[in-house]
CSV table of C-alpha atoms in Angstrom, one decimal:
chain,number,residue,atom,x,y,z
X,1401,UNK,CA,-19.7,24.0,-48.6
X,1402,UNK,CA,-19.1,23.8,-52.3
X,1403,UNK,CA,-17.4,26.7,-54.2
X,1404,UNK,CA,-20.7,27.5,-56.8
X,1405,UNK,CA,-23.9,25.9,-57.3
X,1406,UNK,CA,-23.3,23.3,-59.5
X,1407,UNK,CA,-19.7,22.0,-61.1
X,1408,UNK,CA,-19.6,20.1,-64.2
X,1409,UNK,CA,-17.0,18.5,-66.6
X,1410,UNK,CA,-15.9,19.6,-69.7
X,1411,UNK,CA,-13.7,17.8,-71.5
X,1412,UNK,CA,-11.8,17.0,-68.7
X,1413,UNK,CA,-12.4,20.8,-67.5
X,1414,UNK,CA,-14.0,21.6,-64.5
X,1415,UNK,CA,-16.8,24.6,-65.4
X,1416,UNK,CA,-18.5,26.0,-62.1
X,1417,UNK,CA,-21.7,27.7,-62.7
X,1418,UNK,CA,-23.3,29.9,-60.1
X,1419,UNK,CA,-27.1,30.8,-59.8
X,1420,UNK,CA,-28.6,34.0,-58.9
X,1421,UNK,CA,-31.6,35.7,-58.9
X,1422,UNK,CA,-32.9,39.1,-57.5
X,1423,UNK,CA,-36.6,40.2,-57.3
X,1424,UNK,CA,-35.8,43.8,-58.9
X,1425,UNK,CA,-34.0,44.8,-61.5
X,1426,UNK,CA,-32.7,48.1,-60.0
X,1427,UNK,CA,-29.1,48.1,-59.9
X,1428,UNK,CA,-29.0,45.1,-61.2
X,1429,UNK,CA,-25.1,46.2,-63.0
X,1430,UNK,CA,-23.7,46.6,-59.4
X,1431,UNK,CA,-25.7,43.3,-57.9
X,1432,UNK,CA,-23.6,41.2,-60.8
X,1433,UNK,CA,-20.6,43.0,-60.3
X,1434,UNK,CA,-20.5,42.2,-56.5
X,1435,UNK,CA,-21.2,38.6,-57.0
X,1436,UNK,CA,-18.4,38.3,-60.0
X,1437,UNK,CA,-16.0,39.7,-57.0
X,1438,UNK,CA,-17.5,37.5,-54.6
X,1439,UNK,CA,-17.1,34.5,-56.7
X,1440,UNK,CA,-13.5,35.2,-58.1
X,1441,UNK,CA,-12.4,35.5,-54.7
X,1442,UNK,CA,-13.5,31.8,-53.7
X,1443,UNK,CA,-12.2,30.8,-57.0
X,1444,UNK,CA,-9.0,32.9,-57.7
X,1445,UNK,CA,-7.6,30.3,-59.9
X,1446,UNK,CA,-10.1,28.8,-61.9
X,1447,UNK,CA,-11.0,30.2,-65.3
X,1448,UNK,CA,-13.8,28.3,-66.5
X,1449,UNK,CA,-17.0,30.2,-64.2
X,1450,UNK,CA,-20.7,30.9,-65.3
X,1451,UNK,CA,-22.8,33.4,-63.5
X,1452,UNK,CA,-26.2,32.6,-64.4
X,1453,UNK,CA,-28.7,35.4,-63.7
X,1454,UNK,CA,-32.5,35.1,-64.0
X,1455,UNK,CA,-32.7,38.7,-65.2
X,1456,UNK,CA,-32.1,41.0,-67.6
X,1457,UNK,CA,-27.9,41.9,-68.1
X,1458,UNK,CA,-27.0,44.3,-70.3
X,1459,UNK,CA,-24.1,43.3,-72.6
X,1460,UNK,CA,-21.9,45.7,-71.4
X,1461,UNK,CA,-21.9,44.6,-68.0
X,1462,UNK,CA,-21.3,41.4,-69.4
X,1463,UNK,CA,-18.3,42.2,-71.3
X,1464,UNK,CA,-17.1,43.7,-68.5
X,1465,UNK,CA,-17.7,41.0,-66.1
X,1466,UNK,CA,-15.9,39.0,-68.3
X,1467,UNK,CA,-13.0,41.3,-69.0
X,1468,UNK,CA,-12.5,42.3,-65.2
X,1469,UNK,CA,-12.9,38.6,-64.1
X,1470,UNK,CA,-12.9,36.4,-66.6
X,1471,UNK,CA,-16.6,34.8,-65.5
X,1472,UNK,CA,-19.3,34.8,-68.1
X,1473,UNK,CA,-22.9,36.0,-67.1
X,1474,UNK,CA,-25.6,34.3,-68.6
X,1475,UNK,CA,-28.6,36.2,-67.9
X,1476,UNK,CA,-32.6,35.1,-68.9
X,1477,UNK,CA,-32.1,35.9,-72.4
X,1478,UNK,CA,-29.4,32.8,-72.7
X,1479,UNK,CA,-31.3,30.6,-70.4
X,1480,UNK,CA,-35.0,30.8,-71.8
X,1481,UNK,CA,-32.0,29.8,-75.2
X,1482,UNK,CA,-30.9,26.9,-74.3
X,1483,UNK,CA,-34.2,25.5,-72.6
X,1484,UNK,CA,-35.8,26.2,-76.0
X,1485,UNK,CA,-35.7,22.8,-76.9
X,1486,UNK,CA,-36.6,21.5,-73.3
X,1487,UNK,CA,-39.9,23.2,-72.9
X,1488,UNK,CA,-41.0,20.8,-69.4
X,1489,UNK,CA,-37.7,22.3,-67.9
X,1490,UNK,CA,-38.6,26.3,-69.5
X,1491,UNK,CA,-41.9,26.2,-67.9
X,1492,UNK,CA,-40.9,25.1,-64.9
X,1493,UNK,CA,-37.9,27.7,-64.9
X,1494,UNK,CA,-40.5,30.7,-66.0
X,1495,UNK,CA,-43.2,30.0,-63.5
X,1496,UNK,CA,-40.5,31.3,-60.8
X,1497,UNK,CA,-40.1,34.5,-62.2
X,1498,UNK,CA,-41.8,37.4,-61.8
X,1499,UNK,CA,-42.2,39.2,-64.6
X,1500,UNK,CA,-43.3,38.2,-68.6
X,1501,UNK,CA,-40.5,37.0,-70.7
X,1502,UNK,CA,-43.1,37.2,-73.9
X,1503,UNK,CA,-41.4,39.8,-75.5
X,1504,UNK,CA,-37.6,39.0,-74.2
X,1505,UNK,CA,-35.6,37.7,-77.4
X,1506,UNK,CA,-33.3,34.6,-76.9
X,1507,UNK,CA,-29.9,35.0,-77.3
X,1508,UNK,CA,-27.2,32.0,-77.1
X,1509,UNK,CA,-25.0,31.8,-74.0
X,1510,UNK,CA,-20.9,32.4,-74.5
X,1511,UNK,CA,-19.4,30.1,-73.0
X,1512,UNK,CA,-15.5,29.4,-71.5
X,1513,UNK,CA,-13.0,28.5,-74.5
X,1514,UNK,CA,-12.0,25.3,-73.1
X,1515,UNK,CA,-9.6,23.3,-75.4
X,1516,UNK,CA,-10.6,19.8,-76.4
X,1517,UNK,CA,-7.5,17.1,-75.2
X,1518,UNK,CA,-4.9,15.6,-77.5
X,1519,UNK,CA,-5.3,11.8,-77.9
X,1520,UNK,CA,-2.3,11.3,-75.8
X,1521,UNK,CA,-4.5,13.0,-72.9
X,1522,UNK,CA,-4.4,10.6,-69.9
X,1523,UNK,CA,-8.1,9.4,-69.2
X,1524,UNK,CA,-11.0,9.5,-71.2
X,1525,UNK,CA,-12.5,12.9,-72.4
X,1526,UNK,CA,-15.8,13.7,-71.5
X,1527,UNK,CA,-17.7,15.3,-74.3
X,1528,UNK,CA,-20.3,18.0,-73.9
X,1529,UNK,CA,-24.0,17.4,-74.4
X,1530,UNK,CA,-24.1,19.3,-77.1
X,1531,UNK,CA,-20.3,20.9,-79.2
X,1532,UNK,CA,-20.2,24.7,-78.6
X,1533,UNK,CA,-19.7,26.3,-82.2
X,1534,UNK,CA,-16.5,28.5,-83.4
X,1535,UNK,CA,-17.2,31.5,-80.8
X,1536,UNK,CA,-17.8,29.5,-78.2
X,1537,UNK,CA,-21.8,29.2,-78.2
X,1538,UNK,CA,-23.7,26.5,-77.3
X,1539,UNK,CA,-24.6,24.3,-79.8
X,1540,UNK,CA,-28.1,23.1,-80.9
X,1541,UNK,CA,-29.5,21.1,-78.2
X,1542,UNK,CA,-31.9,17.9,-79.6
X,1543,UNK,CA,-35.6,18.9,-79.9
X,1544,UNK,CA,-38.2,17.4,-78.1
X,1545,UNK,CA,-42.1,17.5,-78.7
X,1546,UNK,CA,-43.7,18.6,-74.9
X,1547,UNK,CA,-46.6,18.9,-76.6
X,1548,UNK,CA,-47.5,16.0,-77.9
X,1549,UNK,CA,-46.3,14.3,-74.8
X,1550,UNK,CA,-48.3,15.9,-72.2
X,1551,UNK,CA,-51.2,15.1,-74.5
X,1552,UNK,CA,-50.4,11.9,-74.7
X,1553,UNK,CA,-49.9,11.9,-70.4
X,1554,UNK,CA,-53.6,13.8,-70.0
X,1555,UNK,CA,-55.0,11.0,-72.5
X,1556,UNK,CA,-53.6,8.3,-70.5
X,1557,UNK,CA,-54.8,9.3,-67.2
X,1558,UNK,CA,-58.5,7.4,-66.2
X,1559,UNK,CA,-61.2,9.5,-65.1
X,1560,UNK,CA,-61.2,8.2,-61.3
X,1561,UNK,CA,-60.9,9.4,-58.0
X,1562,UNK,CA,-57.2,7.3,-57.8
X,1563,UNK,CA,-56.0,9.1,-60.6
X,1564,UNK,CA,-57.0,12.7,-59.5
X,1565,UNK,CA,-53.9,13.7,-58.3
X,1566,UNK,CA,-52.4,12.6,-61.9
X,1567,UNK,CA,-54.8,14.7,-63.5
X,1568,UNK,CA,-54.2,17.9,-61.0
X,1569,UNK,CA,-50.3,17.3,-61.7
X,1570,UNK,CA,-50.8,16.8,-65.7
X,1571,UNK,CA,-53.4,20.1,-65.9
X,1572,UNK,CA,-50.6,22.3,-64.3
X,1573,UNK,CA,-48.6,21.3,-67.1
X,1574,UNK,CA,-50.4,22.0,-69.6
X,1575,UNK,CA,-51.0,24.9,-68.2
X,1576,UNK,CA,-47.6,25.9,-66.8
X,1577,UNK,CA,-46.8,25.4,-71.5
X,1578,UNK,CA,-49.7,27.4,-72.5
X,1579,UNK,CA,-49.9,30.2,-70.0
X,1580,UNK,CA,-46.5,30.6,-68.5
X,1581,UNK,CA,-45.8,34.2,-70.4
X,1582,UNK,CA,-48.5,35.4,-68.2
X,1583,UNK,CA,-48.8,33.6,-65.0
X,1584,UNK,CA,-46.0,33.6,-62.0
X,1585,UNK,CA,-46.4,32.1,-58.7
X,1586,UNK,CA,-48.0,28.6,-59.3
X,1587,UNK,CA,-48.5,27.8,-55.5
X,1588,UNK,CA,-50.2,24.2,-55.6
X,1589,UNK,CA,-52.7,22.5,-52.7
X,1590,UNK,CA,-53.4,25.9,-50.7
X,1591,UNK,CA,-56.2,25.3,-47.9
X,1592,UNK,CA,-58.8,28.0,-46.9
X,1593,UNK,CA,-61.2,29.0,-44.5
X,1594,UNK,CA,-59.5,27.0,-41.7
X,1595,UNK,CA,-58.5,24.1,-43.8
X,1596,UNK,CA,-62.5,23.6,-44.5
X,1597,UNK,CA,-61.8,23.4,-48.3
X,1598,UNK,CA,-59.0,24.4,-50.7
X,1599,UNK,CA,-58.1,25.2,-54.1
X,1600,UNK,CA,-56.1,23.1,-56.6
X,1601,UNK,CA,-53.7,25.5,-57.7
X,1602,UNK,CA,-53.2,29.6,-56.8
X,1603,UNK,CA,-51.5,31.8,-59.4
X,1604,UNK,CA,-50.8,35.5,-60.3
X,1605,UNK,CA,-51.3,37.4,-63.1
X,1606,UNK,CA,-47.6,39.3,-64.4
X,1607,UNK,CA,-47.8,43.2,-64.1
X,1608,UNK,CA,-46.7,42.9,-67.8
X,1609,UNK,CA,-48.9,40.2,-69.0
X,1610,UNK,CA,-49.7,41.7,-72.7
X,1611,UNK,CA,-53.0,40.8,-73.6
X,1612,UNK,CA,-56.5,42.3,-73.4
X,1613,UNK,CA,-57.9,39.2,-71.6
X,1614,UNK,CA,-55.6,39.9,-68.8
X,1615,UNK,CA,-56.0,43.3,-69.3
X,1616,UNK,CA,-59.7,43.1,-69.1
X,1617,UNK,CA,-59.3,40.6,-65.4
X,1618,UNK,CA,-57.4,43.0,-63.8
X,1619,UNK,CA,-58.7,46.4,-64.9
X,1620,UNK,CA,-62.7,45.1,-64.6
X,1621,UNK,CA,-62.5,42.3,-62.2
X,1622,UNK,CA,-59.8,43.7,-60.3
X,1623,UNK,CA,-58.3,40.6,-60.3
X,1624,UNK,CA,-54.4,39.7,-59.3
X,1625,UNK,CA,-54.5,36.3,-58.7
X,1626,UNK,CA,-55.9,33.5,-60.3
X,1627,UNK,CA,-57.7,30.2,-59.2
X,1628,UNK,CA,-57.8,27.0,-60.8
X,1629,UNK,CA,-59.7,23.6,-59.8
X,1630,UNK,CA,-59.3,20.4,-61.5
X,1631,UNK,CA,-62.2,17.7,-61.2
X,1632,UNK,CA,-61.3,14.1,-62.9
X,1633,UNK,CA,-64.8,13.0,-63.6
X,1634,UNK,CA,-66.6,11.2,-66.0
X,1635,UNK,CA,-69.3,12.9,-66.2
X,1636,UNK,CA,-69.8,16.5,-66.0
X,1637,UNK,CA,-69.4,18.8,-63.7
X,1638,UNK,CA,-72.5,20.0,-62.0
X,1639,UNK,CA,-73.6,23.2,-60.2
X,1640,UNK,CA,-72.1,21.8,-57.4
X,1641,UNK,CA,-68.6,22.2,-58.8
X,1642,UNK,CA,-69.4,25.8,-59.2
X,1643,UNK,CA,-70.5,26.8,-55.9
X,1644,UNK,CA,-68.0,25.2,-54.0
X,1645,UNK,CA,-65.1,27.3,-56.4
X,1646,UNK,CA,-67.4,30.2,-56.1
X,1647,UNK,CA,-66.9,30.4,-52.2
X,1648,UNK,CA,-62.8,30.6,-53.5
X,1649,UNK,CA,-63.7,34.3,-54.6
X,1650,UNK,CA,-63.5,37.5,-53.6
X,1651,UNK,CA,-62.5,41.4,-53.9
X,1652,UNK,CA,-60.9,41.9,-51.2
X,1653,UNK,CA,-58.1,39.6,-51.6
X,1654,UNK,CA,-58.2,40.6,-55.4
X,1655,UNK,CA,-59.6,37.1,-56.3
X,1656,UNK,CA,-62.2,37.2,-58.1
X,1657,UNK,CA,-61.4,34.6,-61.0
X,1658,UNK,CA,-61.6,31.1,-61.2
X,1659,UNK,CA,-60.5,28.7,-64.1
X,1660,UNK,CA,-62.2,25.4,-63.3
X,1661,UNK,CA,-60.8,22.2,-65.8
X,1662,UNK,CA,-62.6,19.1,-65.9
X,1663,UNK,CA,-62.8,15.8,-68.5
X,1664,UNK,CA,-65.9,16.9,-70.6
X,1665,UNK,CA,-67.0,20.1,-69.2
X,1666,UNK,CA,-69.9,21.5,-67.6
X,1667,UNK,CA,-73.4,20.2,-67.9
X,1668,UNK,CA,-76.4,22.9,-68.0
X,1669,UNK,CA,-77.0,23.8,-65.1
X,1670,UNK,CA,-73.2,24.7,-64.1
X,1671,UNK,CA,-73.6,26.8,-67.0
X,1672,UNK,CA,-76.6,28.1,-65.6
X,1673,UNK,CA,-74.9,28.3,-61.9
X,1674,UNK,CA,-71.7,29.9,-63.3
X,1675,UNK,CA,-73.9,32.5,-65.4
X,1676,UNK,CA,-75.7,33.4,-61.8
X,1677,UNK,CA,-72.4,33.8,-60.2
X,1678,UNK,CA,-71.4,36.6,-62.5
X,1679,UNK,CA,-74.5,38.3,-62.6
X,1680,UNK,CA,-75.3,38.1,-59.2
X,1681,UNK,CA,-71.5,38.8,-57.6
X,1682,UNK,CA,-69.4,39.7,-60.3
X,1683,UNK,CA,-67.0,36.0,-59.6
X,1684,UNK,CA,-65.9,34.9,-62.9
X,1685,UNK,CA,-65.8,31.5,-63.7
X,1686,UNK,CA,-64.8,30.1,-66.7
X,1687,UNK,CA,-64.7,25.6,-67.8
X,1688,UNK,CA,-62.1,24.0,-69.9
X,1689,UNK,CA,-62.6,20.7,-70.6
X,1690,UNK,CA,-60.0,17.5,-71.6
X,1691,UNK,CA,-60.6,19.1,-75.3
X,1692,UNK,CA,-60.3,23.0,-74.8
X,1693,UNK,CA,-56.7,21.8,-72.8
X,1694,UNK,CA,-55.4,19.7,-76.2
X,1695,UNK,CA,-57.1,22.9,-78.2
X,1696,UNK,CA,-54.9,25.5,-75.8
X,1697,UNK,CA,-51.3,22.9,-76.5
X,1698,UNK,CA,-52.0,23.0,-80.5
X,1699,UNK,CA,-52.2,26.8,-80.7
X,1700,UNK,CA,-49.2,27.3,-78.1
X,1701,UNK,CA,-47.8,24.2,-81.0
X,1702,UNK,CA,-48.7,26.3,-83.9
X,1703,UNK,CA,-47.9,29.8,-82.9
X,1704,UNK,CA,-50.2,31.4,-85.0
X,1705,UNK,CA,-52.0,33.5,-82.3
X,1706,UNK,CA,-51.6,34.0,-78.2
X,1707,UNK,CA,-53.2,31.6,-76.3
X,1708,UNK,CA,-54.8,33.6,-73.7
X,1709,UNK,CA,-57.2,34.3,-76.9
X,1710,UNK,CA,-58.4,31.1,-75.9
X,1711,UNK,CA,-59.5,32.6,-72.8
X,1712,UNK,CA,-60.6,36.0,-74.4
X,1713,UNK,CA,-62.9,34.1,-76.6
X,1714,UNK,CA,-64.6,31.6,-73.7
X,1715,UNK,CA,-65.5,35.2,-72.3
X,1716,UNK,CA,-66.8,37.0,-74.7
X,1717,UNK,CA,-69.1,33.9,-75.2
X,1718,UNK,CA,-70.4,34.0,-71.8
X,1719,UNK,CA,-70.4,38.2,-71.6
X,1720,UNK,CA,-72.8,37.7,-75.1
X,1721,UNK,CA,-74.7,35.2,-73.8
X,1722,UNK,CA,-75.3,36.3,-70.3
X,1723,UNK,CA,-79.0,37.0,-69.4
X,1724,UNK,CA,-80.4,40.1,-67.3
């Protein structure tokens, strides 16, 4: 059984780095503390260790931590830093949590002070990705533009049956990028109603999700959990499409919104069919299309504005528009 979670080199340093992460953050000082001890004592002799914590650390715990056992804690703030850059791998990593990191500043990591070798060092050095700076930080990691690739990925995907599992796994991206500050969970391929039909994809709204389109789902539609169903046709979606999600909702299992994504959108009478859901049961359904999803990855892009506004505005559409 290895020592930590992962071990790396660094400049001919071994670095081990150890993961945890704990539901609560209720004693979350004395749940670092006991896992510092833990790990010092399996590794009494090495200096170079990394605690990395998927919550919320205080500094003083951390200073202490390092003082008591010479291991550094990197807690959310320093990870959501250094995936900054990497925003496939920070989407991925905030979809496990479960709580917002919207409002959570970044902070860079402090890392071990490892020495870099003499020239007369025997073997090669291995450099770092990236050179920490004079106080031991990471350095600037190279930037990379998630964006435009995944619309580049959706663009290249062909409106067929073949490719619908392409488009499922592309839309969760894009949607994992724009809505990841808000959503947790992200449960793909869950089967209802013994196995008679499923849904593509099964999230849950954050208890701290900031926004009044959140806001308005859970305090109105007493909704917890979201649905979404992706359909790679080339045509648009019919009513069809909207009874089979509608059957996906209901109160009881807070459940009563669905978020249904599709190349070119709904035709009239899915708007019609969606419109009679509302009024009728009080299910919320609401259709992106190929061009609301490029829409959603240029506002998350440009930063101007929250994209679940996005969302806030497809619904007051349909609210103003829907007939008695």
């Amino acid at each position: 059984m290895p020592p930590t979670d992962f071990v790396c080199t660094y400049y001919n340093t071994q670095v081990f780095i150890d993961l945890k992460f704990y539901n609560y953050n209720l004693d979350i000082a004395l749940k670092v503390t006991r896992a510092c001890n833990t790990l010092k004592k399996r590794l009494p002799e090495e200096k170079a260790i990394v605690l990395a914590v998927g919550n919320i650390v205080s500094e003083a715990v951390k200073e202490d931590c390092e003082k008591r056992f010479g291991i550094f804690i990197w807690d959310v703030k320093n990870i959501l830093w250094l995936f900054e850059e990497y925003p496939d791998i920070k989407n991925d990593f905030v979809a496990l949590l479960n709580y917002s990191v919207s409002s959570i500043p970044l902070q860079k990591p402090k890392f071990p002070a490892i020495p870099k070798p003499y020239p007369e060092t025997e073997g090669p050095a291995q450099p770092p990705l990236y050179e920490p700076d004079a106080d031991h930080g990471m350095g600037e990691p190279p930037q990379k533009d998630i964006g435009k690739e995944l619309k580049k990925e959706l663009m290249q995907i062909r409106p067929e049956k073949e490719d619908a599992g392409k488009y499922e796994h592309i839309c969760t991206e894009i949607l994992k990028h724009v809505l990841g500050d808000y959503l947790s969970l992200w449960k793909v391929q869950e089967k209802s109603n013994a196995d008679l039909y499923r849904f593509d994809l099964y999230c849950k709204i954050n208890p701290d999700a900031d926004h009044d389109f959140f806001h308005m789902l859970t305090d109105f539609y007493k909704t917890k959990y979201l649905i979404f169903e992706f359909k790679n046709y080339a045509g648009k979606i019919t009513q069809k499409e909207i009874y089979t999600t509608e059957k996906y909702l209901y109160e009881k299992a807070l459940r009563q919104v669905a978020i249904l994504i599709s190349r070119n959108g709904p035709d009239a009478n899915a708007v019609t069919a969606l419109k009679g859901s509302l009024r009728e049961h009080g299910k919320l359904i609401l259709c992106l299309s190929d061009d609301d999803l490029i829409n959603l990855i240029d506002m998350k892009e440009k930063n101007e504005r929250p994209t679940a506004e996005y969302f806030g505005d497809l619904l007051d559409d349909l609210l103003l528009h829907l007939e008695k």
